[in-house]
XYZ file of C-alpha atoms in Angstrom:
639
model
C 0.000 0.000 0.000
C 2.922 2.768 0.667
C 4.404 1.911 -2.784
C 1.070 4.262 -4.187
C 2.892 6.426 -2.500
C 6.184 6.910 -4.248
C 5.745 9.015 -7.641
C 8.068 7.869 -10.065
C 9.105 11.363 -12.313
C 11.417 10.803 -15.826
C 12.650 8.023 -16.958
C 14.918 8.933 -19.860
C 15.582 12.208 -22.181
C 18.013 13.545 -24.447
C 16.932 10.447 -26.937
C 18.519 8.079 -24.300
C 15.381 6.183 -23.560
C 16.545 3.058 -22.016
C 16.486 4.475 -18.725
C 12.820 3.895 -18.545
C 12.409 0.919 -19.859
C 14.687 0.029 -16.559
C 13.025 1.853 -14.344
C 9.831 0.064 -14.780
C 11.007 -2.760 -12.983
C 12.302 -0.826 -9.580
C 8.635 0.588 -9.940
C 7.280 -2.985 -9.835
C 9.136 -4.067 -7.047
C 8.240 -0.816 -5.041
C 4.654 -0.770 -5.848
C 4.498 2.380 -7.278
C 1.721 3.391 -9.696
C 1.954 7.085 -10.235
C 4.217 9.037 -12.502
C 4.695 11.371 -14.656
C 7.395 13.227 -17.126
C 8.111 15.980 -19.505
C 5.396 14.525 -21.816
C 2.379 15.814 -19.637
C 4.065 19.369 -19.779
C 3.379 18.683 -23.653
C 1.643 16.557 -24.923
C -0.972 15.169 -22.926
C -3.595 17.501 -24.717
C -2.785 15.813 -28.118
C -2.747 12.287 -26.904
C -6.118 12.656 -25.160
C -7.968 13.848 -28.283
C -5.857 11.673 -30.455
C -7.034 8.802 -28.246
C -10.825 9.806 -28.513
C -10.643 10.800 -31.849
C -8.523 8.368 -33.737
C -7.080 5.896 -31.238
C -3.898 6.496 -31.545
C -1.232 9.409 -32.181
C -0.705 10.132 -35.949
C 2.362 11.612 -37.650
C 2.639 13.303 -40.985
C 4.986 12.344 -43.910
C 6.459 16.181 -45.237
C 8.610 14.204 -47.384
C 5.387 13.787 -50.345
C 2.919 16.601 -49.191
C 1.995 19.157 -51.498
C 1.016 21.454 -48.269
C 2.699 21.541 -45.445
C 1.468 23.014 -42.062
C 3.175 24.067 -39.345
C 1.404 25.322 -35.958
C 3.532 26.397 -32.771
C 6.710 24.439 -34.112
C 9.860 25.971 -35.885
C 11.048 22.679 -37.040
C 14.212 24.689 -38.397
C 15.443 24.264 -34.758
C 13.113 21.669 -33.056
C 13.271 19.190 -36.176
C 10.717 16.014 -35.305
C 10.588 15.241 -38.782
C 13.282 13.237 -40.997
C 15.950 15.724 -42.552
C 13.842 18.931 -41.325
C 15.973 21.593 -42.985
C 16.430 19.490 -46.183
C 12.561 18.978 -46.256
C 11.699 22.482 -45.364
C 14.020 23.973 -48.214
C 12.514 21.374 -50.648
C 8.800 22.379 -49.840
C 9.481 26.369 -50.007
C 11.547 26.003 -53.408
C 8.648 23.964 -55.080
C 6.243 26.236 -56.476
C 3.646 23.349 -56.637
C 4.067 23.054 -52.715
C 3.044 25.497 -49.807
C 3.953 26.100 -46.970
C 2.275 27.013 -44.433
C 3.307 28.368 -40.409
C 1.482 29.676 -37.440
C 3.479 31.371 -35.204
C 3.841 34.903 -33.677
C 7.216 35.329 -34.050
C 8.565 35.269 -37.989
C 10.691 32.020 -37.088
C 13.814 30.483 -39.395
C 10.321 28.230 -40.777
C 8.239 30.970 -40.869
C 11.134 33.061 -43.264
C 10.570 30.279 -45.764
C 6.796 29.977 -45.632
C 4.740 31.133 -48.565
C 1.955 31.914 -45.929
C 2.485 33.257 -42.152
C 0.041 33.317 -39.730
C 1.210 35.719 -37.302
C -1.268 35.479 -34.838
C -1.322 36.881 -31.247
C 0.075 34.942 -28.870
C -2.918 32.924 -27.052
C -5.302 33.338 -29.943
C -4.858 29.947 -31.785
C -7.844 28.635 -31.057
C -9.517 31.585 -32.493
C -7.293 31.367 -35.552
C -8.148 27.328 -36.486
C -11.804 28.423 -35.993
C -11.184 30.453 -38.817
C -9.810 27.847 -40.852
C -12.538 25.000 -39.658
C -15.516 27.686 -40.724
C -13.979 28.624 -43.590
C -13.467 25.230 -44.775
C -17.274 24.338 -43.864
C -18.611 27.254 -45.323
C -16.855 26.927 -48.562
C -17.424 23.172 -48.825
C -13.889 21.905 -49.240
C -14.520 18.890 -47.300
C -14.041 15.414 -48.066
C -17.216 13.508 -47.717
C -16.220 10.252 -49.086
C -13.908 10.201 -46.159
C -16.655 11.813 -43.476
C -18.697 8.668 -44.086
C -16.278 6.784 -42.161
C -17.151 9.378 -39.339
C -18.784 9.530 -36.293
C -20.382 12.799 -34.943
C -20.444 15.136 -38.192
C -23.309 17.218 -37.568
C -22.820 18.063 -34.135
C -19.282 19.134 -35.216
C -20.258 21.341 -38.161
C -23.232 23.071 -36.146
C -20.628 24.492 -33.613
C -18.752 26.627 -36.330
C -21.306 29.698 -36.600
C -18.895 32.607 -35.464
C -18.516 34.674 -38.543
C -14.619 34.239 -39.896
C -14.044 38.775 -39.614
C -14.970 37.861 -35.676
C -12.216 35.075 -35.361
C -9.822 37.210 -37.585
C -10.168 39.833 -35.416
C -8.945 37.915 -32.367
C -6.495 36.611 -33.591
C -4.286 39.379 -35.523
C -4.564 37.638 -38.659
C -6.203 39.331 -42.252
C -8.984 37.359 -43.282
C -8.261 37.206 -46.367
C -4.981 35.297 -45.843
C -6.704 32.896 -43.216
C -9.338 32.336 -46.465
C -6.062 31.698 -48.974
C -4.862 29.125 -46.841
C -8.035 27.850 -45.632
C -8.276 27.017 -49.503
C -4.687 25.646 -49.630
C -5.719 23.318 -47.149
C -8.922 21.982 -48.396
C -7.812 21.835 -51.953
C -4.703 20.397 -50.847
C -3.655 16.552 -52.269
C -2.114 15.995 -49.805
C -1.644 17.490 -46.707
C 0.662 17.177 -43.787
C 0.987 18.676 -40.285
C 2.741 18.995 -36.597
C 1.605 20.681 -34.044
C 4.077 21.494 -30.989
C 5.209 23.074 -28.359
C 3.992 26.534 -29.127
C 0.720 26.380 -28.680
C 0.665 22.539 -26.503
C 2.060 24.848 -23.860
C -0.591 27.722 -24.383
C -3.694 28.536 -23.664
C -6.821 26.480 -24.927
C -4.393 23.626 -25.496
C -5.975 20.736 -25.816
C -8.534 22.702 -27.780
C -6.459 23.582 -30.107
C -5.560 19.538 -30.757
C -9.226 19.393 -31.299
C -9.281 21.957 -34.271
C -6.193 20.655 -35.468
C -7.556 17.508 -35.581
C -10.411 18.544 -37.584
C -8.660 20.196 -40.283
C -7.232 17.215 -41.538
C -10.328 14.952 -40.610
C -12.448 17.014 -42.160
C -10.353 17.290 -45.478
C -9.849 13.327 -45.366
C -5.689 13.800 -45.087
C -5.471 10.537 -43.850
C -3.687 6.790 -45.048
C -2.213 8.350 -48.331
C 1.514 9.228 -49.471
C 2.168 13.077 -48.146
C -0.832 12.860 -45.231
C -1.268 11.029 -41.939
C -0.433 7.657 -40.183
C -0.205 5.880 -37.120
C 2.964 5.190 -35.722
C 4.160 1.958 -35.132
C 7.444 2.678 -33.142
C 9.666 -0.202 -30.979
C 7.950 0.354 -27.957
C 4.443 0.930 -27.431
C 2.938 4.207 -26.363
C -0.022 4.788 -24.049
C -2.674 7.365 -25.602
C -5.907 9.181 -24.414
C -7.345 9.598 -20.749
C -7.110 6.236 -18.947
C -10.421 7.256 -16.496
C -7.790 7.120 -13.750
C -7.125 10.317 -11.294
C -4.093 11.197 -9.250
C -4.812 10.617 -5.210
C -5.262 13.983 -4.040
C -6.554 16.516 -6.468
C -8.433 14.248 -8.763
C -6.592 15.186 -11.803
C -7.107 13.227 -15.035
C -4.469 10.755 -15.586
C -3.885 11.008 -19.603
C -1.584 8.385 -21.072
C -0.300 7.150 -17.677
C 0.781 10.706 -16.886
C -0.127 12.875 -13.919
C -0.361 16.110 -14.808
C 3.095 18.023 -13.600
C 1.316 21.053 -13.122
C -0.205 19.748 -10.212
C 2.661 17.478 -8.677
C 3.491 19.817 -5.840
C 0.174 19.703 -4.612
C -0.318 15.950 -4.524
C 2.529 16.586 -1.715
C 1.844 19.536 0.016
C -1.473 18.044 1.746
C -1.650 16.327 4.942
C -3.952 13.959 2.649
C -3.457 10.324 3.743
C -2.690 9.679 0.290
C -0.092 12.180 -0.885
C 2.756 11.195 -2.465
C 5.419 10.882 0.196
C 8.485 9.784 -1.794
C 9.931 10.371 -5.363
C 12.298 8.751 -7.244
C 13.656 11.419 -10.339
C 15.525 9.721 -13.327
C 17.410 11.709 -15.942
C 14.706 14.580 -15.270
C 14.856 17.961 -13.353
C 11.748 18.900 -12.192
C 13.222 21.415 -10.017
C 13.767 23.375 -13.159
C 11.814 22.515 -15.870
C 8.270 22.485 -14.009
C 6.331 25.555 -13.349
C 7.022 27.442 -10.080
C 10.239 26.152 -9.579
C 9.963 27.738 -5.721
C 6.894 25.504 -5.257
C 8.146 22.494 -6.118
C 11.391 23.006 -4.207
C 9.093 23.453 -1.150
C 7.487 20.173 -2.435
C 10.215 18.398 -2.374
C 11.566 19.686 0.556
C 7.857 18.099 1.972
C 9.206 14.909 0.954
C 10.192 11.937 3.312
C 12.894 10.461 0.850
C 13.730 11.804 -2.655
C 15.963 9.824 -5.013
C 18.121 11.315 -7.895
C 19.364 9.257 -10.519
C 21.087 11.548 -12.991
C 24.510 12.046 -14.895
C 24.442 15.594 -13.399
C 24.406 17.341 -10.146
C 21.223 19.064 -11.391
C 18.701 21.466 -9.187
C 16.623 18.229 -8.375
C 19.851 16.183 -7.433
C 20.882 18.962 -4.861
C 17.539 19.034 -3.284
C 17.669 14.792 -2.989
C 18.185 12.900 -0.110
C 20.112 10.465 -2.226
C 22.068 11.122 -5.280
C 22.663 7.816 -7.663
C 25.030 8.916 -10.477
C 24.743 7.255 -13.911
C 27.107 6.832 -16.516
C 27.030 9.531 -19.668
C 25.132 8.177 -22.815
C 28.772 8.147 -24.385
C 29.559 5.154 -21.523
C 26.783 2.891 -21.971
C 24.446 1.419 -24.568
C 21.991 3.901 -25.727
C 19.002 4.228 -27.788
C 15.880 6.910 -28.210
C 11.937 5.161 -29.091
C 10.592 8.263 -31.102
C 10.714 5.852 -33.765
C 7.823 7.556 -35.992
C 9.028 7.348 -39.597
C 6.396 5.216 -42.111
C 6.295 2.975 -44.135
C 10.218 2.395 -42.899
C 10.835 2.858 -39.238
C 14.277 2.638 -38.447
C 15.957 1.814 -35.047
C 19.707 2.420 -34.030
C 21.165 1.019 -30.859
C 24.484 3.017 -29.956
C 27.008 1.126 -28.301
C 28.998 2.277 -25.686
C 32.170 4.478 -26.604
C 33.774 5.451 -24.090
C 34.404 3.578 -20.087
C 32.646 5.432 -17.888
C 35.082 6.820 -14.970
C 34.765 5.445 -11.061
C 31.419 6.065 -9.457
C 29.064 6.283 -11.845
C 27.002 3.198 -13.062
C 24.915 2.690 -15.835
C 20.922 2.610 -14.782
C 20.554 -0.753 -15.912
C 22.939 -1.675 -12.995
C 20.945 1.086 -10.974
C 17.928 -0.759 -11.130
C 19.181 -4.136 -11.007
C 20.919 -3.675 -7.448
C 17.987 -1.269 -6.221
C 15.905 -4.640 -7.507
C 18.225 -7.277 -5.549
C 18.348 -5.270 -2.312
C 14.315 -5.223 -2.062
C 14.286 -9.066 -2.666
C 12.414 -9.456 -5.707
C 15.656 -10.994 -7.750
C 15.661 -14.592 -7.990
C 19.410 -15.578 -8.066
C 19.088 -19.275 -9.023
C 16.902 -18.506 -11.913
C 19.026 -15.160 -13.088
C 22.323 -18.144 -12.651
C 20.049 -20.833 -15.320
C 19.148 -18.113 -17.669
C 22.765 -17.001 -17.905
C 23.657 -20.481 -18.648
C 21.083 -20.897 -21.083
C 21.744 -17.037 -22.804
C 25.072 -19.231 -23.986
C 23.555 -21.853 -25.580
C 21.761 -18.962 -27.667
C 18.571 -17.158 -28.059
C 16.338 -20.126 -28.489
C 17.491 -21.809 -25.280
C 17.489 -18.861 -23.300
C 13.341 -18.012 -24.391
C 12.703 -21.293 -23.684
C 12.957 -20.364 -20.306
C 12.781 -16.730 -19.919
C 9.305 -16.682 -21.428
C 7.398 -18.899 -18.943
C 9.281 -18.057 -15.771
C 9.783 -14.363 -16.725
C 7.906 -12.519 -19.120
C 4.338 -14.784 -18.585
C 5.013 -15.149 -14.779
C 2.554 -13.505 -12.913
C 4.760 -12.510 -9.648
C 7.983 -11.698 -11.859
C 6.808 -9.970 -15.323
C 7.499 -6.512 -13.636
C 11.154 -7.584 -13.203
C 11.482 -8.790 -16.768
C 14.334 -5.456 -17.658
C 16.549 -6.986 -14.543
C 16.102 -10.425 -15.237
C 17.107 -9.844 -19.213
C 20.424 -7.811 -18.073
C 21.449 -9.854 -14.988
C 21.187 -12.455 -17.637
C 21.332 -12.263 -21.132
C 23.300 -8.693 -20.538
C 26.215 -10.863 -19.274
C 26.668 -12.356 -22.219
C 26.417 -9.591 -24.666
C 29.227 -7.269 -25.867
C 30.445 -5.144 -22.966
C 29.310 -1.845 -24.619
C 26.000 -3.395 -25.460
C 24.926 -5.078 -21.903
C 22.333 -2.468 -21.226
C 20.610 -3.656 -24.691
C 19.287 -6.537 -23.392
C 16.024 -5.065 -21.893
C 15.301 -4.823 -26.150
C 14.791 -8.384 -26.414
C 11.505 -7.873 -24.607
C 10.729 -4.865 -26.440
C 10.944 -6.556 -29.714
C 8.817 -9.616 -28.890
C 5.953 -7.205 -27.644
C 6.227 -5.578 -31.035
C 6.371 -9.208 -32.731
C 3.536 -9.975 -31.318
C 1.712 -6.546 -32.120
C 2.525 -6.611 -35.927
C 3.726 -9.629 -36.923
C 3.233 -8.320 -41.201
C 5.175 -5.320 -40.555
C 8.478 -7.460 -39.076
C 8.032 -9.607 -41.691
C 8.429 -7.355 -44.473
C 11.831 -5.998 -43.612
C 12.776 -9.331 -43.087
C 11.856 -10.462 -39.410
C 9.712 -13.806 -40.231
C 8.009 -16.547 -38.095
C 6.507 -16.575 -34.846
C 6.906 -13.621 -32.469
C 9.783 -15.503 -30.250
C 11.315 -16.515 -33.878
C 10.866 -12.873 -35.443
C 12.076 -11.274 -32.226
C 15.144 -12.742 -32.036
C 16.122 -12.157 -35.009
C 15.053 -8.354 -34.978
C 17.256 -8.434 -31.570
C 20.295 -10.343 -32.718
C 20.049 -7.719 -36.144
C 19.648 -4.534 -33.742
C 23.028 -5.675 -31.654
C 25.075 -6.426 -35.232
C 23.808 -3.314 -36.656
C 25.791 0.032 -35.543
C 24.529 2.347 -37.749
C 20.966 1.227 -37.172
C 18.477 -0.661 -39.505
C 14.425 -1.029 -40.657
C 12.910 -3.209 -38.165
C 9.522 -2.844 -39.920
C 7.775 -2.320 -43.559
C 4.313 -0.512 -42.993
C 1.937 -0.065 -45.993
C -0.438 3.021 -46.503
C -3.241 0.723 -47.428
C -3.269 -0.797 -44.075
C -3.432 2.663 -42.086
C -6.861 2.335 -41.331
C -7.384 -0.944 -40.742
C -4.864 0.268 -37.737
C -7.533 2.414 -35.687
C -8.888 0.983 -33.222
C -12.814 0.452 -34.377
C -11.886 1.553 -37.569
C -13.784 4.765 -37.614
C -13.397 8.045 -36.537
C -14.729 10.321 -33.734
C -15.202 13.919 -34.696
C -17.424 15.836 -31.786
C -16.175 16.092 -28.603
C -18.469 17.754 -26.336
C -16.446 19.156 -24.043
C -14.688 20.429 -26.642
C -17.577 22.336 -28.213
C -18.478 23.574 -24.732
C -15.564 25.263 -24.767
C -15.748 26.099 -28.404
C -18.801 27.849 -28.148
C -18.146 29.668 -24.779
C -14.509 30.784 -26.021
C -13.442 34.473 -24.717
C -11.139 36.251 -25.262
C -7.175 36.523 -23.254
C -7.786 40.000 -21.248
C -4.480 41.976 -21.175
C -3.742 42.961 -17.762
C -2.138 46.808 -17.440
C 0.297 45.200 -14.921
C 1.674 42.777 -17.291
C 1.004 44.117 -20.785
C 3.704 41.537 -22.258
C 3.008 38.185 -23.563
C 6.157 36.458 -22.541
C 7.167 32.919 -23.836
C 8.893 31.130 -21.114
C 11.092 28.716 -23.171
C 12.246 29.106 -26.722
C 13.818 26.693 -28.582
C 16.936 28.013 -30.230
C 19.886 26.834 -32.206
C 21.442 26.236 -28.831
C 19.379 25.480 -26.165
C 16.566 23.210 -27.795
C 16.680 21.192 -24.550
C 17.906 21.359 -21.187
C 21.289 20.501 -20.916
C 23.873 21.382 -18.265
C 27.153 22.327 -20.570
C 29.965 24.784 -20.985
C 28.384 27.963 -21.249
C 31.819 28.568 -24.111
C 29.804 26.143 -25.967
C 27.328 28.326 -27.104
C 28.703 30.047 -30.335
C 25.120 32.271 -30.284
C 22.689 34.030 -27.704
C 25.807 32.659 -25.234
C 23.513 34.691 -22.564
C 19.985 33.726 -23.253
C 18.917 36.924 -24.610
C 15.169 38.080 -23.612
C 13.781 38.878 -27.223
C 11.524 41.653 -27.783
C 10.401 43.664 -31.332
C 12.251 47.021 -32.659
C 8.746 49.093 -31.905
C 8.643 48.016 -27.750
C 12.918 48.343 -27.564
C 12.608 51.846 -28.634
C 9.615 52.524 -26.428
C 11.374 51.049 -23.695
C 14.539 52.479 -24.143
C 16.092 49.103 -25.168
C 18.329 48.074 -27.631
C 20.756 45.037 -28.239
C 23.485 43.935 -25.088
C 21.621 45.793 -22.965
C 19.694 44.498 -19.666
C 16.380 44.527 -18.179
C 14.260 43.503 -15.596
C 11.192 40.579 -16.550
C 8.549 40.485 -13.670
C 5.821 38.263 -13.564
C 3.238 36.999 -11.156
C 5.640 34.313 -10.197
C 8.878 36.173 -10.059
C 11.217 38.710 -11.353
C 15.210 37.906 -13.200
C 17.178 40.135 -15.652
C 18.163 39.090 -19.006
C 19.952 40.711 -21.896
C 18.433 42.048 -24.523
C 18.061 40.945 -28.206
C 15.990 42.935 -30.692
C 14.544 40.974 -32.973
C 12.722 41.906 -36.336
C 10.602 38.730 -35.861
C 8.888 39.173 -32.943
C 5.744 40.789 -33.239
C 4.701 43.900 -30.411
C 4.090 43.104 -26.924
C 5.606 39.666 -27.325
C 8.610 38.959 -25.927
C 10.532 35.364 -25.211
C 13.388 33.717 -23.452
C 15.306 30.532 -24.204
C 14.543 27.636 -22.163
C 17.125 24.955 -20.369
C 19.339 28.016 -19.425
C 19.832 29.122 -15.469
C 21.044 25.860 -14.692
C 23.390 25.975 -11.128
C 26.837 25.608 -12.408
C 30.325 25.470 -10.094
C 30.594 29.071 -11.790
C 27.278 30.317 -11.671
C 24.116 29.990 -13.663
C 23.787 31.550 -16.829
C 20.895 32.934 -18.478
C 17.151 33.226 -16.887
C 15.561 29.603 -15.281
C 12.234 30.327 -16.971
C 10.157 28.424 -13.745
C 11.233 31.060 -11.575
C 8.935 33.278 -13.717
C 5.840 30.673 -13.847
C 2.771 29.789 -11.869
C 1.160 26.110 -11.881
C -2.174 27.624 -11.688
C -1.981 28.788 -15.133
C -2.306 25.654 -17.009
C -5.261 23.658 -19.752
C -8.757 22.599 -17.469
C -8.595 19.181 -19.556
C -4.937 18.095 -19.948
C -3.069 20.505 -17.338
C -0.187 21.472 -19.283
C 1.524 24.640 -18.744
C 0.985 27.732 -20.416
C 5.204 28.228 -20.442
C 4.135 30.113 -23.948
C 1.615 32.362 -22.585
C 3.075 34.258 -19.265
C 1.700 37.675 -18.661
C 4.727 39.717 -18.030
C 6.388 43.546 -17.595
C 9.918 44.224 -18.871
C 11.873 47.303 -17.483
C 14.782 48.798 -18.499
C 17.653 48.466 -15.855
């Protein structure tokens, strides 16, 4: 019964996801249920419309569209798609092909887009009205497709707010929401991402819903150039799983709990609060809203574990610090394997030894495993005996004692490294947990194995796919997807258009108020050509924005009194830091934005702003409860 009470936060980042697939088994042996990671500060709103809607996440393939569509992502810097710059020149060079980006600031993407949507930051819902209503009222709709659609009618009824209205909101002429309103429903094939930009905004998961519609609506779906389901190595969770953390009640969407309300699952005397956390290759302490909160959360906690390569904020708040071994020291390997009809999976071998001390978190979990008693030493000593007489022998056991036992299935990462990892290349031990991984996928879809060449029986297909994973360094196609099959994918094989929660909200939208105090819409995070993710480095690294500039536009600089190099004050209704100051032609007036992963504690001092000190969990999405990082109400004063 205590395990319920030791939240489990992480698991893996960086693309260095074998972390988690680890930690599942310390999780097992401790009991504990809830966790959460950086996902639910992003994504959570897409996955639980996706789930509701479709049934699974979808991906687009850029590679064949003839428009592409961009909202809240600058893939110029954030990538997400295969050879992003490549693609993205391709697209704006073709004059057959358009391109297409919202964003308020006039991004690297946006530069090459034949149409920008500049709209006000917090007004995308407003915008994709636009383009749903426009689409409607001009008919560009795909009704062969809609047949294969649930809820139609009650989804077109909610569009009745004249386009001028929406336009107005959002900042955007009409009659370049209409052009590409028309680009999109005339479209052959259309492909789009949404992202961080408006995932961490307001109306969030609201915005997945519209976004959602534009290419259900237009039938972009199971063709060359348009959408797919994702078949990657592991299996994702999607959509609300009815579940609700202890305390607050808070929807629990695709295993996640939201992080926006972490702290207060532990700062309760509620019998049920979480009383212990165990952080892995995460910083919460940073990268969650209200840093000062959570510090006081964790400071609530009775024991707080750390398992990191870095002495991060998190780690120096921990009652116990487990170092791990560098991705350069171990075997290594990221899951966002979302490519189609080839998905492609690289294991990277170890390169380097790691130094004294550190250990990799296969080993981690494996001793944390054998010190609470749930490691059977006898059977780990046959199945290392039978891992040498080969693959075959060693499933033969493994399966029915391991990976079908009922008391030792949640152990199944340990038992395949105490095992099978002693017998593998030294700077591929920590691969063995992928043996498991690629029989659950064998078994999932057996005709995609078998088309890139992994035939027979999920044990038989699986080891081969393992055995060709460990032999291949530069990586390889584990599986051969065809677009005629996409559908037959979805779960019930049809599609769910009306959400009615989501046109409740629709219908009752209202406008952002600007409050005099904080006339700035500040974007707590930026991805830039340096800091697209947190990472603790030599700040001599950075050959641009070395400092973490704050950015603001030429017209609110010169009404400031501000200009390039020089400094000012950001204060918000959860804190106050100085930054330096970049002018920027891009941004548009009264938006301003700082990079995120900077202000991490160094030996020599932090550098740049920590973006949570200026964030409040309160301001977050009623459905999902991700953050509104891109929407912070701010004021900036000269200093």
């Amino acid at each position: 019964i205590w395990g319920k009470s030791i939240f489990y936060y992480g698991g893996g980042g960086q693309g260095n996801h074998l972390p988690g697939a680890y930690g599942t088994a310390t999780r097992a042996a401790l009991g504990s249920i809830y966790r959460s990671s950086a996902l639910a500060q992003e994504k959570t709103g897409e996955f639980l419309v996706a789930g509701r809607m479709v049934g699974a996440v979808t991906r687009s393939d850029f590679e064949h569209c003839d428009v592409a569509f961009f909202l809240g992502k600058n893939p110029w810097h954030s990538h997400s798609i295969p050879r992003a710059r490549v693609t993205l020149r391709e697209i704006a060079k073709d004059p057959a092909r358009t391109l297409i980006v919202v964003d308020p600031r006039r991004t690297e993407t946006a530069e090459l887009a034949d149409i920008h949507l500049q709209v006000r930051p917090g007004t995308d819902a407003w915008l994709l009205r636009a383009l749903v209503t426009v689409l409607i009222q001009e008919d560009l709709l795909d009704r062969a497709f809609l047949a294969r659609c649930d809820g139609l009618e009650a989804t077109l009824a909610a569009f009745a707010t004249p386009v001028a209205d929406d336009c107005a909101v959002c900042g955007v002429p009409e009659a370049l929401v209409r052009e590409a309103a028309r680009k999109i429903g005339g479209a052959k094939a259309f492909a789009s991402f949404e992202d961080l930009g408006v995932q961490m905004n307001r109306n969030s998961t609201l915005v997945s819903w519209l976004h959602h519609l534009l290419w259900l609506l237009t039938g972009q779906f199971g063709r060359p150039g348009t959408r797919y389901t994702a078949l990657p190595l592991i299996p994702w969770i999607y959509g609300d799983t009815g579940k609700k953390s202890p305390v607050v009640g808070a929807p629990i969407i695709a295993g996640l709990v939201p992080c926006n309300r972490i702290a207060d699952e532990i700062l309760t005397d509620h019998p049920a609060r979480y009383r212990a956390m165990i952080i892995e290759a995460a910083n919460p302490a940073h990268s969650l809203a209200d840093s000062p909160r959570f510090r006081e959360a964790m400071a609530a906690l009775e024991v707080s574990v750390v398992i990191d390569v870095a002495m991060s904020e998190s780690a120096r708040l921990a009652d116990y610090v487990l170092p791990a071994s560098t991705q350069l020291e171990k075997a290594e390997a990221s899951f966002f394997n979302f490519e189609f009809p080839d998905t492609a999976f690289h294991l990277r071998p170890a390169l380097l030894p790691p130094p004294p001390g550190p250990l990799p978190e296969a080993e981690i979990h494996a001793r944390l495993c054998e010190a609470l008693g749930v490691i059977d030493a006898d059977l780990v000593a046959r199945l290392t005996a039978a891992a040498r007489d080969g693959l075959a022998a060693f499933g033969a056991i493994f399966l029915p004692e391991v990976a079908f036992h009922p008391a030792r299935k949640g152990q199944s990462a340990v038992y395949l490294y105490r095992s099978l990892g002693a017998v593998l290349p030294e700077d591929r031990r920590e691969a063995a947990v992928l043996l498991g991984l690629c029989l659950q996928r064998a078994v999932r879809s057996p005709d995609d194995l078998a088309r890139a060449g992994f035939e027979g029986p999920p044990p038989v297909a699986a080891t081969a796919l393992f055995q060709a994973i460990l032999e291949s360094p530069s990586g390889l196609v584990f599986s051969r997807g065809r677009w005629e099959d996409v559908a037959s994918q979805l779960p019930g094989g049809r599609f769910q258009l009306a959400l009615p929660e989501m046109i409740e909200e629709l219908r009752g939208l209202t406008p952002p108020t600007p409050d005099p105090a904080f006339p700035f819409v500040l974007s707590a995070g930026e991805r830039r050509s340096m800091t697209a993710n947190t990472i603790l480095r030599d700040p001599r690294w950075r050959t641009k924005d070395a400092g973490g500039a704050l950015r603001v536009s030429p017209s609110d600089a010169e009404r400031l009194g501000l200009q390039t190099g020089s400094r000012a004050r950001i204060e918000t209704a959860g804190g106050t830091a100085e930054a330096i100051i970049e002018v920027d032609a891009g941004m548009s007036p009264g938006h301003a934005a700082i990079p995120n992963g900077l202000g991490l504690t160094r030996g020599d001092g932090a550098v740049g702003v920590a973006p949570n000190e200026l964030t409040r969990v309160e301001d977050r999405d009623a459905y999902a409860g991700t953050p509104w990082h891109k929407y912070v109400p701010a004021r900036i004063v000269a200093v």
